[in-house]
Tab-separated table of C-alpha atoms and ligand atoms in Angstrom:
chain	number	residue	atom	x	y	z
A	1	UNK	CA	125.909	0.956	20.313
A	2	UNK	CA	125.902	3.504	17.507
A	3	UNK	CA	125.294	1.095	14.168
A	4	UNK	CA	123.275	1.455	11.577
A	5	UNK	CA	122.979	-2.388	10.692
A	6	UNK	CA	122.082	-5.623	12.925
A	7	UNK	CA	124.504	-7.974	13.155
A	8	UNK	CA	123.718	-11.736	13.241
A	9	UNK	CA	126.421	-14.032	13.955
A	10	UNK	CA	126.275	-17.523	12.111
A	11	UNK	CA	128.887	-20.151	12.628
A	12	UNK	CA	131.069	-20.017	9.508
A	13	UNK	CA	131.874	-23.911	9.392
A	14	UNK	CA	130.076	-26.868	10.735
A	15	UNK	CA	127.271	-28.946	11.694
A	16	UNK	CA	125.398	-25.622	12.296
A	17	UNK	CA	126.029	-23.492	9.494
A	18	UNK	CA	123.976	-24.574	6.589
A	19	UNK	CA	120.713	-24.864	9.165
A	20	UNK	CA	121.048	-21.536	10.321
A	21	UNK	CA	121.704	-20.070	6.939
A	22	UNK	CA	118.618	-21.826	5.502
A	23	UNK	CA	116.779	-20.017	8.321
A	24	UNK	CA	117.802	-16.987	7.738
A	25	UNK	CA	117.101	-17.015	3.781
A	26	UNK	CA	113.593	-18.472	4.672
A	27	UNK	CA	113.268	-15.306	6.616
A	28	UNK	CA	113.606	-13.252	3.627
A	29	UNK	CA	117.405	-12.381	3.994
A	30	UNK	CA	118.557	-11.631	0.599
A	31	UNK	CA	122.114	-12.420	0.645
A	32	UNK	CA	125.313	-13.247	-1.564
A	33	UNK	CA	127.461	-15.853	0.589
A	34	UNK	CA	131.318	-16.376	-1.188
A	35	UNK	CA	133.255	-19.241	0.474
A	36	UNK	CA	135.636	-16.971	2.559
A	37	UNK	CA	133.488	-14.524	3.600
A	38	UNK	CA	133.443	-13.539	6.973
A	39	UNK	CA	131.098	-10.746	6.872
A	40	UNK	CA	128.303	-10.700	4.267
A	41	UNK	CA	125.572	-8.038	3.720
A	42	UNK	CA	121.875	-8.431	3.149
A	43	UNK	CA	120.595	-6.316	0.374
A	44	UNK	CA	117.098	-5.972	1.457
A	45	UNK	CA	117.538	-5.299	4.867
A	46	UNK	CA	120.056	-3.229	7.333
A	47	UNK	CA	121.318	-6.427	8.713
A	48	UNK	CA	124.959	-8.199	8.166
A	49	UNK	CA	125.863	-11.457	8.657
A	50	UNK	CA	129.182	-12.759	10.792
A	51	UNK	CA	130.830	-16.054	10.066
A	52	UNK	CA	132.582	-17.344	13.118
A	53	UNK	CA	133.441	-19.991	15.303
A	54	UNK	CA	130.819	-21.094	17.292
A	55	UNK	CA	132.645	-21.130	20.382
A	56	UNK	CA	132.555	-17.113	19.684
A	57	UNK	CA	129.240	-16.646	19.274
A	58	UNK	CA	128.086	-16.061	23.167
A	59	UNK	CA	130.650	-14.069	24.008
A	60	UNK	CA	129.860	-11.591	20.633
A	61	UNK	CA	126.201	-11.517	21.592
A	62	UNK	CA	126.680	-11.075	25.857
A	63	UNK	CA	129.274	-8.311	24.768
A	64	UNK	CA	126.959	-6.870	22.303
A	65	UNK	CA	129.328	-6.872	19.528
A	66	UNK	CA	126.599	-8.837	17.625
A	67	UNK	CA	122.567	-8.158	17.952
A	68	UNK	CA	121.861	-11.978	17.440
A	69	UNK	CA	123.396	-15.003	17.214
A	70	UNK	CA	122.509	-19.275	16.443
A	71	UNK	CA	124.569	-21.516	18.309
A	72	UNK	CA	124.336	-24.711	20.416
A	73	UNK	CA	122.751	-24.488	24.058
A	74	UNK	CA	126.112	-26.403	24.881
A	75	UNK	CA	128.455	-23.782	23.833
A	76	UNK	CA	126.392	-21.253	25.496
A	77	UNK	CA	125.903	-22.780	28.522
A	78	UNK	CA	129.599	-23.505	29.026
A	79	UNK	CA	130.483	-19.788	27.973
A	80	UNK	CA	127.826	-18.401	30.399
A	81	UNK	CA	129.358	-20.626	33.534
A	82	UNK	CA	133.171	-19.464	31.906
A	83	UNK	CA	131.846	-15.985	32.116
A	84	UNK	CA	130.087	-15.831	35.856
A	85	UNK	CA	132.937	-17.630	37.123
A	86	UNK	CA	135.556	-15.074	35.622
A	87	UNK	CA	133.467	-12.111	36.860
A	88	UNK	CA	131.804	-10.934	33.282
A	89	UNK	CA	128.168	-9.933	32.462
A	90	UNK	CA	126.695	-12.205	30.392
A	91	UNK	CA	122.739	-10.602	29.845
A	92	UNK	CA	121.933	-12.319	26.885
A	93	UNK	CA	117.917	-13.768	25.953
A	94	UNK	CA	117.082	-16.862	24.300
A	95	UNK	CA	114.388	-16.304	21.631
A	96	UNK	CA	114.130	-19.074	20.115
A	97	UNK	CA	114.753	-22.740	20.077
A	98	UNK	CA	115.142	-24.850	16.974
A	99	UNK	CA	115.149	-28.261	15.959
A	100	UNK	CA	117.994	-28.916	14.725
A	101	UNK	CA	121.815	-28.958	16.376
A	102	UNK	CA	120.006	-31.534	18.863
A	103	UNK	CA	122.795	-33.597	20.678
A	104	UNK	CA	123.675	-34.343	24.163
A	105	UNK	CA	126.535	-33.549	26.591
A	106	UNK	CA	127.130	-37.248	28.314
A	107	UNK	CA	129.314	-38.965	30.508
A	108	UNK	CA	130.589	-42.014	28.715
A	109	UNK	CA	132.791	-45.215	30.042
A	110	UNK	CA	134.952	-47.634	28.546
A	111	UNK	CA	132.870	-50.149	28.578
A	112	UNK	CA	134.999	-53.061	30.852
A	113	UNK	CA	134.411	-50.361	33.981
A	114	UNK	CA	131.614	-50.915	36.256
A	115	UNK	CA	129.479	-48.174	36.217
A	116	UNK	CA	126.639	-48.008	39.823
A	117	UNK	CA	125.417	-44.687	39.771
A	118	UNK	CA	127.251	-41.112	40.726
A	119	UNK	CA	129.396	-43.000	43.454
A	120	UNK	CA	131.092	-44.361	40.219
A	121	UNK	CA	132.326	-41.239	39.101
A	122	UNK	CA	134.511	-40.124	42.363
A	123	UNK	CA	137.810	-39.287	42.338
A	124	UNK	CA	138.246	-40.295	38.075
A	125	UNK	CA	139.957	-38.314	35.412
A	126	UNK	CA	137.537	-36.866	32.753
A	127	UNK	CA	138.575	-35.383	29.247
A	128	UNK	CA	136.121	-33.008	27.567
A	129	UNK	CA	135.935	-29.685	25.927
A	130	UNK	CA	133.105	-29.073	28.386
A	131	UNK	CA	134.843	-28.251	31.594
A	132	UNK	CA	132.804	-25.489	33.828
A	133	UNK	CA	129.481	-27.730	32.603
A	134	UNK	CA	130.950	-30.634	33.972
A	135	UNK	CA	132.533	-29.070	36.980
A	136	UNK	CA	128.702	-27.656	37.505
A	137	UNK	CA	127.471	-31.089	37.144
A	138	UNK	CA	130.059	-32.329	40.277
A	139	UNK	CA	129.588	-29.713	42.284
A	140	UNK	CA	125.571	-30.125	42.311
A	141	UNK	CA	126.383	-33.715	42.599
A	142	UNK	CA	128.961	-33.670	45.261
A	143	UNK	CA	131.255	-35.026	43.693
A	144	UNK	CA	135.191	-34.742	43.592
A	145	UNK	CA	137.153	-35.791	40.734
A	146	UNK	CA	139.861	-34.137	37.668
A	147	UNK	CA	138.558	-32.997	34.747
A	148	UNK	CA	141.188	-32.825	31.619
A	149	UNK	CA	140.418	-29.987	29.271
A	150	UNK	CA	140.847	-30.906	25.244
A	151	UNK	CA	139.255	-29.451	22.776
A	152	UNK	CA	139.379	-32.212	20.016
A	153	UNK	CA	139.369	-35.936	19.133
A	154	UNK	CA	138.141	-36.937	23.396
A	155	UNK	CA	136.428	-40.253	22.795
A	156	UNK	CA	140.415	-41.506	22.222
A	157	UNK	CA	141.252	-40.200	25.810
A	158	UNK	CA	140.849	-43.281	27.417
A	159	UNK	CA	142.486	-45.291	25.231
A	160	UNK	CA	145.583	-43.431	24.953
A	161	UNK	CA	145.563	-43.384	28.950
A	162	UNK	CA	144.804	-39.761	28.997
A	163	UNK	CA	142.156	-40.046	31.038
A	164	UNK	CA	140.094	-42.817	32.953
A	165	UNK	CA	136.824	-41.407	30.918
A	166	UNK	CA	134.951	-39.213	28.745
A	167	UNK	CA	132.292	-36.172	29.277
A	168	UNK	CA	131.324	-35.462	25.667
A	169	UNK	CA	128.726	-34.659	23.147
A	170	UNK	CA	126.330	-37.269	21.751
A	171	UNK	CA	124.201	-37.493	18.751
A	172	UNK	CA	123.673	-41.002	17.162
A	173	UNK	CA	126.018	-42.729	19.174
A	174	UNK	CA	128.074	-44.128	16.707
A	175	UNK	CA	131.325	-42.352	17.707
A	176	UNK	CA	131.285	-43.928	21.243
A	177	UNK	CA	130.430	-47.429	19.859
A	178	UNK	CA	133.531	-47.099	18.071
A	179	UNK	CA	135.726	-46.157	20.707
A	180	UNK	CA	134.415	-48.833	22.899
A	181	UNK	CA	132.395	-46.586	25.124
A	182	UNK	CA	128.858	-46.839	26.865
A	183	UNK	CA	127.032	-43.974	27.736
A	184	UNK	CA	126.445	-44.088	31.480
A	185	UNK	CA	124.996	-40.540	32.656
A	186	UNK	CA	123.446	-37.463	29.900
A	187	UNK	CA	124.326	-34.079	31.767
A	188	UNK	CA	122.675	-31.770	29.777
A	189	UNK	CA	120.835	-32.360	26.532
A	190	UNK	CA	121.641	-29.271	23.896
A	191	UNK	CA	119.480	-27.660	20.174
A	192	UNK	CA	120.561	-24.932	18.675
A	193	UNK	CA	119.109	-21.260	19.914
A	194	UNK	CA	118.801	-17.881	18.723
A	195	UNK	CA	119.993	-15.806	21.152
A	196	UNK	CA	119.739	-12.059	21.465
A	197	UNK	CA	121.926	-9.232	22.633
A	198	UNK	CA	120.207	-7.053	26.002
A	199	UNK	CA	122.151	-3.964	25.479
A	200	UNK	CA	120.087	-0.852	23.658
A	201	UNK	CA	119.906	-0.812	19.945
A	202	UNK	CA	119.588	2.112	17.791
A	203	UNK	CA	115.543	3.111	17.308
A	204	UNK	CA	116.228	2.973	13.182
A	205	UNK	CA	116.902	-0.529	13.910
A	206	UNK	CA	113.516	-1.357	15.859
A	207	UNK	CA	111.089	-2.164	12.749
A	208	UNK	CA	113.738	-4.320	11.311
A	209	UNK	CA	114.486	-6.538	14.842
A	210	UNK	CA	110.444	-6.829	14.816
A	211	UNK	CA	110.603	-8.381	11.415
A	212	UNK	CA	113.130	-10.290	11.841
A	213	UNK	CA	111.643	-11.876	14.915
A	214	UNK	CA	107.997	-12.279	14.279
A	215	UNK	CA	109.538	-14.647	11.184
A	216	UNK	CA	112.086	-16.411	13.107
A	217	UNK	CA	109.098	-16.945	15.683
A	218	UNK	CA	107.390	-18.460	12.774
A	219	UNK	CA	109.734	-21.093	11.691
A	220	UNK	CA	109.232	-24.413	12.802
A	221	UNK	CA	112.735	-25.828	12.507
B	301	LIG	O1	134.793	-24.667	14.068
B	301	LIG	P1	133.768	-24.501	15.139
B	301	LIG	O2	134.367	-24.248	16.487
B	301	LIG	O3	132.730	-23.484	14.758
B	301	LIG	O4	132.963	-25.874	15.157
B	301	LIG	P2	133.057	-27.104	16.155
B	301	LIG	O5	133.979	-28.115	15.559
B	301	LIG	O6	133.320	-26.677	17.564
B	301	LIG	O7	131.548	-27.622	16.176
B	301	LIG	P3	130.729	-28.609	15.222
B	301	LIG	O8	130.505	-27.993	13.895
B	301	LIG	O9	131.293	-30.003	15.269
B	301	LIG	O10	129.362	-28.640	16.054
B	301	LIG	C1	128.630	-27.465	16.224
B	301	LIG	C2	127.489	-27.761	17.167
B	301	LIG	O11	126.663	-28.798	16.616
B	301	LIG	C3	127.855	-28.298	18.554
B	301	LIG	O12	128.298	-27.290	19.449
B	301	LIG	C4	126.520	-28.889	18.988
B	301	LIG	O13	125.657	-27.867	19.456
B	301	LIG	C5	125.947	-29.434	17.666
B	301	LIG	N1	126.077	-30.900	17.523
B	301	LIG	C6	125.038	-31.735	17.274
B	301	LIG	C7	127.200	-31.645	17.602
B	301	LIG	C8	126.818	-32.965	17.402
B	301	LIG	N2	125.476	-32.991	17.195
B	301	LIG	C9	127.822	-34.010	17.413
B	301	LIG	N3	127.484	-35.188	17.260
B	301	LIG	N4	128.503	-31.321	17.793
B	301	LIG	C10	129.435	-32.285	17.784
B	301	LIG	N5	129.146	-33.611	17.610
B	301	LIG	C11	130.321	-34.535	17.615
B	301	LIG	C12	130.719	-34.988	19.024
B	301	LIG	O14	131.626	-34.071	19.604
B	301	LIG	C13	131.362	-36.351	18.742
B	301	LIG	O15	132.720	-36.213	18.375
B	301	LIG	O16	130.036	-35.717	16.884
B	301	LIG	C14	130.581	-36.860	17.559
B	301	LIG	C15	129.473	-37.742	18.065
B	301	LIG	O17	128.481	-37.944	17.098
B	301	LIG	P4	127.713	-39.340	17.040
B	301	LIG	O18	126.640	-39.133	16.018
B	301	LIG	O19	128.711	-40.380	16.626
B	301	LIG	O20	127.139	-39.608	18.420
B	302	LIG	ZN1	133.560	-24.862	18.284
């Protein structure tokens, strides 16, 4: 990689952005953010900042397109299956873990059906946007059954008789109360990480990565 600034990638809208932002300005980024921008660039440091989705963010980081990114353990943990499964490398590192983006991916019923355990599950149709962490989650479980990819608006799936039930994610609650679910079985339970590219960076670059991380490594959040 022959750059003479870091990249960080940021997701550009969403329950993640402003958190990871703050960090970053905390961390002595000085940085001029306009509404649209996609790419923004720290004055007092050789680093720029990428606005994405943060379904891109893995991917950018694994292919080392980007030197860091912040972005849900769920959407990384889905990518990384996605990406084994479909033959790519994915050498990525997690440095750090934060406090906030915490949520859980869960299996949720309507709550008429009976729910006794994994045996319950068998042979059901599940929507989620999750599909290779919920596949993982059958096979270690033995357990057969469809899974219905959508990548919006799934607590209406059963409902609408798109699908018997629900693997989604989970913060208060509320959502599923209001689509008369229960939450039967949590799969994995997700905060937001800073994740780091493996591939070899240019040696200009070093003292800046070693700042950057020693404050990141600092933060509490
Ligand atoms: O546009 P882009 O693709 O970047 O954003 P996005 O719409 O995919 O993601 P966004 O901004 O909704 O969420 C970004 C990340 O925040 C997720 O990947 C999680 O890591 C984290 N996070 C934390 C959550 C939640 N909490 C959360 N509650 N992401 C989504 N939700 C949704 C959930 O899907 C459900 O619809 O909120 C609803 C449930 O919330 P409760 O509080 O009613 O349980
Ligand atoms: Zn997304």
């Amino acid at each position: 990689m022959n750059r003479e600034r870091l990249r960080i990638a940021i997701q550009k809208k969403g329950r993640l952005n402003r958190d990871s932002l703050d960090l970053l300005l905390r961390c002595g980024l000085n940085v001029q953010i306009s509404q649209n921008a996609l790419l923004s660039h720290v004055e007092n440091l050789p680093i720029d900042l990428l606005f994405v989705r943060d379904d891109d963010i893995p991917g950018m980081v694994m292919d080392g397109i980007c030197d860091f990114g912040i972005v849900g353990e769920n959407v990384l943990l889905e990518k990384e299956i996605y990406r084994k499964r479909n033959g790519y490398n994915s050498t990525f590192k997690v440095i750090k873990k934060f406090e906030f983006g915490r949520c859980r991916l869960s299996i949720a019923f309507p709550k008429e059906f009976p729910y006794s355990g994994s045996i319950s599950l068998k042979g059901l149709r599940f929507a989620t946007s999750y599909p290779n962490l919920l596949q993982e989650f059958f096979y270690a479980n033995d357990i057969k059954a469809d899974i219905l990819t959508v990548s919006g608006s799934v607590e209406i799936a059963p409902e609408i008789d798109m699908a018997d039930t629900v693997c989604d994610l989970v913060s208060t609650g509320k959502t599923l109360e209001e689509n008369n679910l229960k939450e039967v079985k949590t799969i994995i339970n997700s905060q937001a990480v800073l994740i780091s590219s493996t591939k070899a960076r240019p040696i200009e670059l070093k003292n800046c990565i070693q700042f950057l991380c020693s404050k990141i490594e600092g933060e509490v959040i």
